Amino acid sequence: MFGTLFQSSAVVSTALSVATLAMFATAALAMLGLTWTSERWRVPLALSGVALLASGLEYYAASNIWLAGQQLSAALRYVAWFVVQPMQVASMFFFASIAGKVPVGVFWRTLAAAILMVLARYLGDARIFNPTLGVLLSIAFWLYILGELYFGAMADAISKSTRPIRLGYFWIRLIMTIGWAIYPILHFVDVVIGTGHVAPIIVLYTIADLVNLIAVSMIVLAVAGEERF
Amino acid sequence: MFGTLFQSSAVVSTALSVATLAMFATAALAMLGLTWTSERWRVPLALSGVALLASGLEYYAASNIWLAGQQLSAALRYVAWFVVQPMQVASMFFFASIAGKVPVGVFWRTLAAAILMVLARYLGDARIFNPTLGVLLSIAFWLYILGELYFGAMADAISKSTRPIRLGYFWIRLIMTIGWAIYPILHFVDVVIGTGHVAPIIVLYTIADLVNLIAVSMIVLAVAGEERF
Amino acid sequence: MFGTLFQSSAVVSTALSVATLAMFATAALAMLGLTWTSERWRVPLALSGVALLASGLEYYAASNIWLAGQQLSAALRYVAWFVVQPMQVASMFFFASIAGKVPVGVFWRTLAAAILMVLARYLGDARIFNPTLGVLLSIAFWLYILGELYFGAMADAISKSTRPIRLGYFWIRLIMTIGWAIYPILHFVDVVIGTGHVAPIIVLYTIADLVNLIAVSMIVLAVAGEERF
Amino acid sequence: MFGTLFQSSAVVSTALSVATLAMFATAALAMLGLTWTSERWRVPLALSGVALLASGLEYYAASNIWLAGQQLSAALRYVAWFVVQPMQVASMFFFASIAGKVPVGVFWRTLAAAILMVLARYLGDARIFNPTLGVLLSIAFWLYILGELYFGAMADAISKSTRPIRLGYFWIRLIMTIGWAIYPILHFVDVVIGTGHVAPIIVLYTIADLVNLIAVSMIVLAVAGEERF
Amino acid sequence: MFGTLFQSSAVVSTALSVATLAMFATAALAMLGLTWTSERWRVPLALSGVALLASGLEYYAASNIWLAGQQLSAALRYVAWFVVQPMQVASMFFFASIAGKVPVGVFWRTLAAAILMVLARYLGDARIFNPTLGVLLSIAFWLYILGELYFGAMADAISKSTRPIRLGYFWIRLIMTIGWAIYPILHFVDVVIGTGHVAPIIVLYTIADLVNLIAVSMIVLAVAGEERF
Ligand SMILES: CC1=C(/C=C/C(C)=C/C=C/C(C)=C/C=O)C(C)(C)CCC1
Ligand SMILES: CC1=C(/C=C/C(C)=C/C=C/C(C)=C/C=O)C(C)(C)CCC1
Ligand SMILES: CC1=C(/C=C/C(C)=C/C=C/C(C)=C/C=O)C(C)(C)CCC1
Ligand SMILES: CC1=C(/C=C/C(C)=C/C=C/C(C)=C/C=O)C(C)(C)CCC1
Ligand SMILES: CC1=C(/C=C/C(C)=C/C=C/C(C)=C/C=O)C(C)(C)CCC1
Ligand code: NA
Ligand code: NA
Ligand code: NA
Ligand code: NA
Ligand code: NA
Ligand code: NA
Ligand code: NA
Ligand code: NA
Ligand code: NA
Ligand code: NA
């Protein structure tokens, strides 16, 4: 939004603008939430709020670029992935660490996997690297993160915790499994099949980002709110 | 506002600019209010403040678009509805939850109804869906929200509460009944009768938004202020 | 400032830019003041700070419009009046309410009078309404507000209060009498005599706004500072 | 920075951009400092932080204007002086008031002198007033402020205070003597000798502003930090 | 980012945009961190957060300049160095001061060295000074800072401290040794060998800034978090 007129049928513009406003609004909510949740929840809550802020800035840029030329490049999407993914993964580590001791090595390994997951594919896309190898490595790094979330020390710490924490972890992990699966699928259609960044692809990416990022942040806020007393 | 000169008779510009400034100012007020109200009021207060922030950003965009071309599309209005409506409804759930236990199912049902109310009509307007069916579904979802507010668990929780809380709930519910009725009426004139987004329609939408959003937020702030001690 | 070069003799530019910077700076000061004043002063202090923020945004717009075309319309001034006036009047109600119980009816009546004072004249200026009747109604609403400030329940509550509160009220009321009298006078010269928005008129309006808004806010901050202990 | 490319030799651009970034950064630092210093230091600290914010906005404007036309007018500098000078002087009054009782008359007299010091010269520069008289009055008002700082009630209050407060006052007063002397000297070269706002003059003004404003603010922050316990 | 479309292969754009978003996001994180860490950690944490904010603003400018003309000048990089370097060095002094008493002379000497390290080379680059002498002086000042970090009073204070503080200091010092060594090397290739600010040079500078600045800030945040109890 913000700058030019768009027709009611311009579904892409509407989707990008809704994402911009909704992400800024929920980022503000998560940050204001720091004032009413207990101190031990602040790290995962701040991380998920800051991820929404970064993503909102990306969608604000995307809205303006779309309005200027009815076109978007995949590069912008990578920019947000590079910034948002490490924060989402770190947020999970600190979430689990509230429930119980998680070795710090888990933090470094999942953080590295999150960065490499995006980097491998990016170098492939930029032809600095073999594209097929890139996509395979990306999937491997994603599966590694899921492995840690399902069978690693974080799952152990959570299993001994309170019901709200277990429930919150269950839902965030589900988002990182099902919600994130949309990205490689869309990326396959967009880049490998080669439809390019056409309107339906952009709208689907945007809905995925909206749901995934806002849900993670609001789940952390809700669990922190329940665990206040 | 902010960018070009407008004549005193340019009532639309004035209305859009007043809405922008008033919404940013009351959003700031609601957020500053978090520092003097008790902790249990922070969720509904933050939600209503954040809704004003999002709506203020929309009016800032609308002001600039109007100044550039003396035209506005309905799409921009949908953008704000998609973001603001769920927050208003969620704000009511958390308001009622302060008075007494409200089942969490109410939260999910009214949130879904608020999103679907806007989505049904949007898909109709964008011709992705039958427009008449869209408007009928929209009205049904709105009536469902009103049903929850008048006869559901939220009303029950409120009825056993203090006078300021009961009064505040009464007024917000009235706004969501009478104040919100303006939207389908204007939408009928604008899209179904087909006057389009002419000046008087825009001014009336703007006054409705100004009154509805600011009133809800200031009522929450006032009740929270009274309940402080 | 902000965008283009202006000569030392461009007194209008300097006045608009000084107002922009001074209002943003004192708005920040009033908001930071919320951290060192006691809780009961926060409502009037936040209201006066938020009024400065809104007015600073208006002057920022005015600076840019002036630099672009060496012209300003009265409409922009109305935009700020619509937003700032109700906040100033509400700030007085909450100021007096700290000193003693003031019936809530006073709040609604002075708020309505502040909005109608600006609206009556605006509708006249926009030729939606008889201009002479508009100006007479405006003056009547202003006198009504002054009546409440001098002889109403707010004055009663204040009279039984501490010296800093009485002194602060005395000065703010004087500003709303003498400081505000400048607006109808300038408006008479500008619109009725018909000089238009010429340079000396703009500079005088700007100095009036600077002094009136900043003084009210800093008086509230000073009284709140004295009453801290 | 901020908008266009500049060559490594463009020393003016670099100076203006460094001033912009450094002032925003230290303004943020002073404001964050409000969270770790004791309550009684908040007024002078907030004032000096807010002065840095206003000055940073001025340098942001100046950077853009310079990049657009390799020219700056003295008017912009006056804009900042009008806003910053009263805040610096008020900051000293509140600093001294922490050490001991200072009559409120000192506040009003030094504030008036700070405004008149800039106004006298400004009216001269804008040819509304005799330029020579303007500069003489300016110097007289500056000397008056220095008189208050060296021999007035503020110096008395400070002399009975702790070592960090005495040291801080000593350094800020030195800045207002030696650091401020640069302004009339540069102004003499720029306007009276008539070199105009050439590159070396701008760079020297910028370094003076950088050092003077940041030093005052960081001294207040440092003294407040030492006096915390 | 923010303004124009870029191709997936435009690695420079992606790097600059990732740096912008990541720095704003981690600056927000460091500042939010002030709400959950103990008071004594606030000075180094605020300093490192504010350095990220300043650097993020620089990268935001750099992104826009690159998009406008596929070119960047070294001057922009100096702007950030002038602002960021003194803050990084001051942050180390306050970090070490938490562990034990460090003479204030160390603060002034390392601060001066950090400014002179950048200034010496800058004056050489701008041909105000002999370029070879400039680079040699720069290296001498950097080595002096390293000397203080390895063998000075800061290292002594740290050596008697807790494990998290010693570990944090170890890593930040390593960054200031190895991470900073990249700057003179790249500067040698860029300016002395004379490749100019070509794409690989910019990407490497950007990665160095990203890693160095974010790492220092997150280490301070992590140590402050561990030392909370
Ligand atoms: C597995 C895989 C991928 C995974 C991407 C993911 C999991 C992205 C998540 C993004 C989020 C949560 C963004 C929020 O703004 C890529 C890089 C598409 C490349 C193909 C293989
Ligand atoms: C029933 C109905 C509608 C309801 C809209 C409402 C209730 C909007 C409320 C908006 C608010 C509160 C906005 C604040 O910014 C539509 C979608 C017009 C479509 C026709 C049927
Ligand atoms: C009585 C009267 C008026 C009063 C205006 C006032 C009292 C404005 C105050 C404005 C302030 C305080 C602005 C701050 O930004 C009008 C509308 C000119 C119309 C003529 C009659
Ligand atoms: C005595 C004197 C002057 C003094 C100016 C001063 C003292 C300015 C201080 C400015 C600061 C501290 C700015 C920070 O941004 C003028 C007006 C040049 C006019 C000539 C005589
Ligand atoms: C020794 C040396 C240099 C050192 C630069 C350094 C150490 C820069 C650090 C920058 C950081 C940390 C930036 C973060 O944004 C120069 C000036 C290249 C000139 C050649 C000699
Ligand atoms: Na858009
Ligand atoms: Na994305
Ligand atoms: Na407008
Ligand atoms: Na709307
Ligand atoms: Na201006
Ligand atoms: Na005005
Ligand atoms: Na610049
Ligand atoms: Na200046
Ligand atoms: Na970019
Ligand atoms: Na840099």
PDB file of C-alpha atoms in Angstrom, chain A residues 1-15 17-18 21-22 24-26 28-29 32 35-37 228-229, chain B residues 31 34 39-40 42-43 46-47 50 53-54 57-58 61 65 71-73 75-76 78-80 82-83 87 122 125-126 128:
ATOM      1  CA  MET A   1       0.000   0.000   0.000  1.00  0.00           C
ATOM      2  CA  PHE A   2       1.038   3.485   0.641  1.00  0.00           C
ATOM      3  CA  GLY A   3       1.606   5.471  -2.430  1.00  0.00           C
ATOM      4  CA  THR A   4      -0.661   4.733  -5.365  1.00  0.00           C
ATOM      5  CA  LEU A   5      -4.201   3.713  -6.229  1.00  0.00           C
ATOM      6  CA  PHE A   6      -5.074   0.084  -6.820  1.00  0.00           C
ATOM      7  CA  GLN A   7      -8.219  -1.509  -8.211  1.00  0.00           C
ATOM      8  CA  SER A   8     -10.393  -3.732  -6.072  1.00  0.00           C
ATOM      9  CA  SER A   9      -9.332  -6.675  -8.184  1.00  0.00           C
ATOM     10  CA  ALA A  10      -5.655  -6.059  -7.496  1.00  0.00           C
ATOM     11  CA  VAL A  11      -5.483  -8.953  -5.098  1.00  0.00           C
ATOM     12  CA  VAL A  12      -1.684  -8.897  -4.955  1.00  0.00           C
ATOM     13  CA  SER A  13      -1.603  -5.301  -3.746  1.00  0.00           C
ATOM     14  CA  THR A  14      -4.219  -6.043  -1.133  1.00  0.00           C
ATOM     15  CA  ALA A  15      -2.325  -9.110   0.087  1.00  0.00           C
ATOM     16  CA  SER A  17      -0.612  -4.292   2.101  1.00  0.00           C
ATOM     17  CA  VAL A  18      -2.519  -6.492   4.540  1.00  0.00           C
ATOM     18  CA  LEU A  21      -0.063  -3.576   8.275  1.00  0.00           C
ATOM     19  CA  ALA A  22      -0.730  -6.881  10.066  1.00  0.00           C
ATOM     20  CA  PHE A  24       3.684  -4.011  11.971  1.00  0.00           C
ATOM     21  CA  ALA A  25       0.607  -4.257  14.205  1.00  0.00           C
ATOM     22  CA  THR A  26       1.516  -7.673  15.644  1.00  0.00           C
ATOM     23  CA  ALA A  28       3.962  -3.722  18.150  1.00  0.00           C
ATOM     24  CA  LEU A  29       1.713  -6.084  20.091  1.00  0.00           C
ATOM     25  CA  LEU A  32       4.097  -4.149  24.150  1.00  0.00           C
ATOM     26  CA  THR A  35       5.456  -5.092  29.611  1.00  0.00           C
ATOM     27  CA  TRP A  36       2.930  -7.598  30.939  1.00  0.00           C
ATOM     28  CA  THR A  37       4.691 -10.952  30.685  1.00  0.00           C
ATOM     29  CA  ARG A 228       2.583 -15.114  34.130  1.00  0.00           C
ATOM     30  CA  PHE A 229       1.302 -16.080  37.552  1.00  0.00           C
TER      31      PHE A 229
ATOM     32  CA  MET B  31       0.019   2.834  24.279  1.00  0.00           C
ATOM     33  CA  LEU B  34      -0.248   0.940  29.313  1.00  0.00           C
ATOM     34  CA  GLU B  39      -1.514  -5.225  34.252  1.00  0.00           C
ATOM     35  CA  ARG B  40      -4.719  -7.173  33.639  1.00  0.00           C
ATOM     36  CA  ARG B  42      -3.016  -4.464  29.010  1.00  0.00           C
ATOM     37  CA  VAL B  43      -4.139  -7.004  26.397  1.00  0.00           C
ATOM     38  CA  ALA B  46      -2.744  -2.822  23.521  1.00  0.00           C
ATOM     39  CA  LEU B  47      -4.995  -4.453  20.908  1.00  0.00           C
ATOM     40  CA  VAL B  50      -2.435  -1.256  17.746  1.00  0.00           C
ATOM     41  CA  LEU B  53      -1.927   2.521  14.592  1.00  0.00           C
ATOM     42  CA  ALA B  54      -2.751   0.234  11.650  1.00  0.00           C
ATOM     43  CA  LEU B  57      -1.193   4.112   8.543  1.00  0.00           C
ATOM     44  CA  GLU B  58      -4.052   3.273   6.165  1.00  0.00           C
ATOM     45  CA  ALA B  61      -1.739   6.213   2.605  1.00  0.00           C
ATOM     46  CA  ILE B  65      -3.393   8.750  -2.808  1.00  0.00           C
ATOM     47  CA  GLN B  71      -9.621   9.179  -6.246  1.00  0.00           C
ATOM     48  CA  LEU B  72      -9.661   6.274  -3.773  1.00  0.00           C
ATOM     49  CA  SER B  73     -10.384   2.594  -4.373  1.00  0.00           C
ATOM     50  CA  ALA B  75      -9.427  -1.989  -1.929  1.00  0.00           C
ATOM     51  CA  LEU B  76      -7.632   0.249   0.555  1.00  0.00           C
ATOM     52  CA  TYR B  78     -10.618  -3.687   2.715  1.00  0.00           C
ATOM     53  CA  VAL B  79      -6.942  -3.667   3.658  1.00  0.00           C
ATOM     54  CA  ALA B  80      -7.761  -1.893   6.907  1.00  0.00           C
ATOM     55  CA  PHE B  82      -8.797  -7.271   7.227  1.00  0.00           C
ATOM     56  CA  VAL B  83      -6.333  -6.002   9.829  1.00  0.00           C
ATOM     57  CA  MET B  87      -8.162  -6.967  16.482  1.00  0.00           C
ATOM     58  CA  TYR B 122     -13.915  -9.180  -0.679  1.00  0.00           C
ATOM     59  CA  ASP B 125     -16.028  -7.724  -4.962  1.00  0.00           C
ATOM     60  CA  ALA B 126     -12.971  -9.211  -6.646  1.00  0.00           C
ATOM     61  CA  ILE B 128     -13.578 -14.610  -7.336  1.00  0.00           C
TER      62      ILE B 128
END
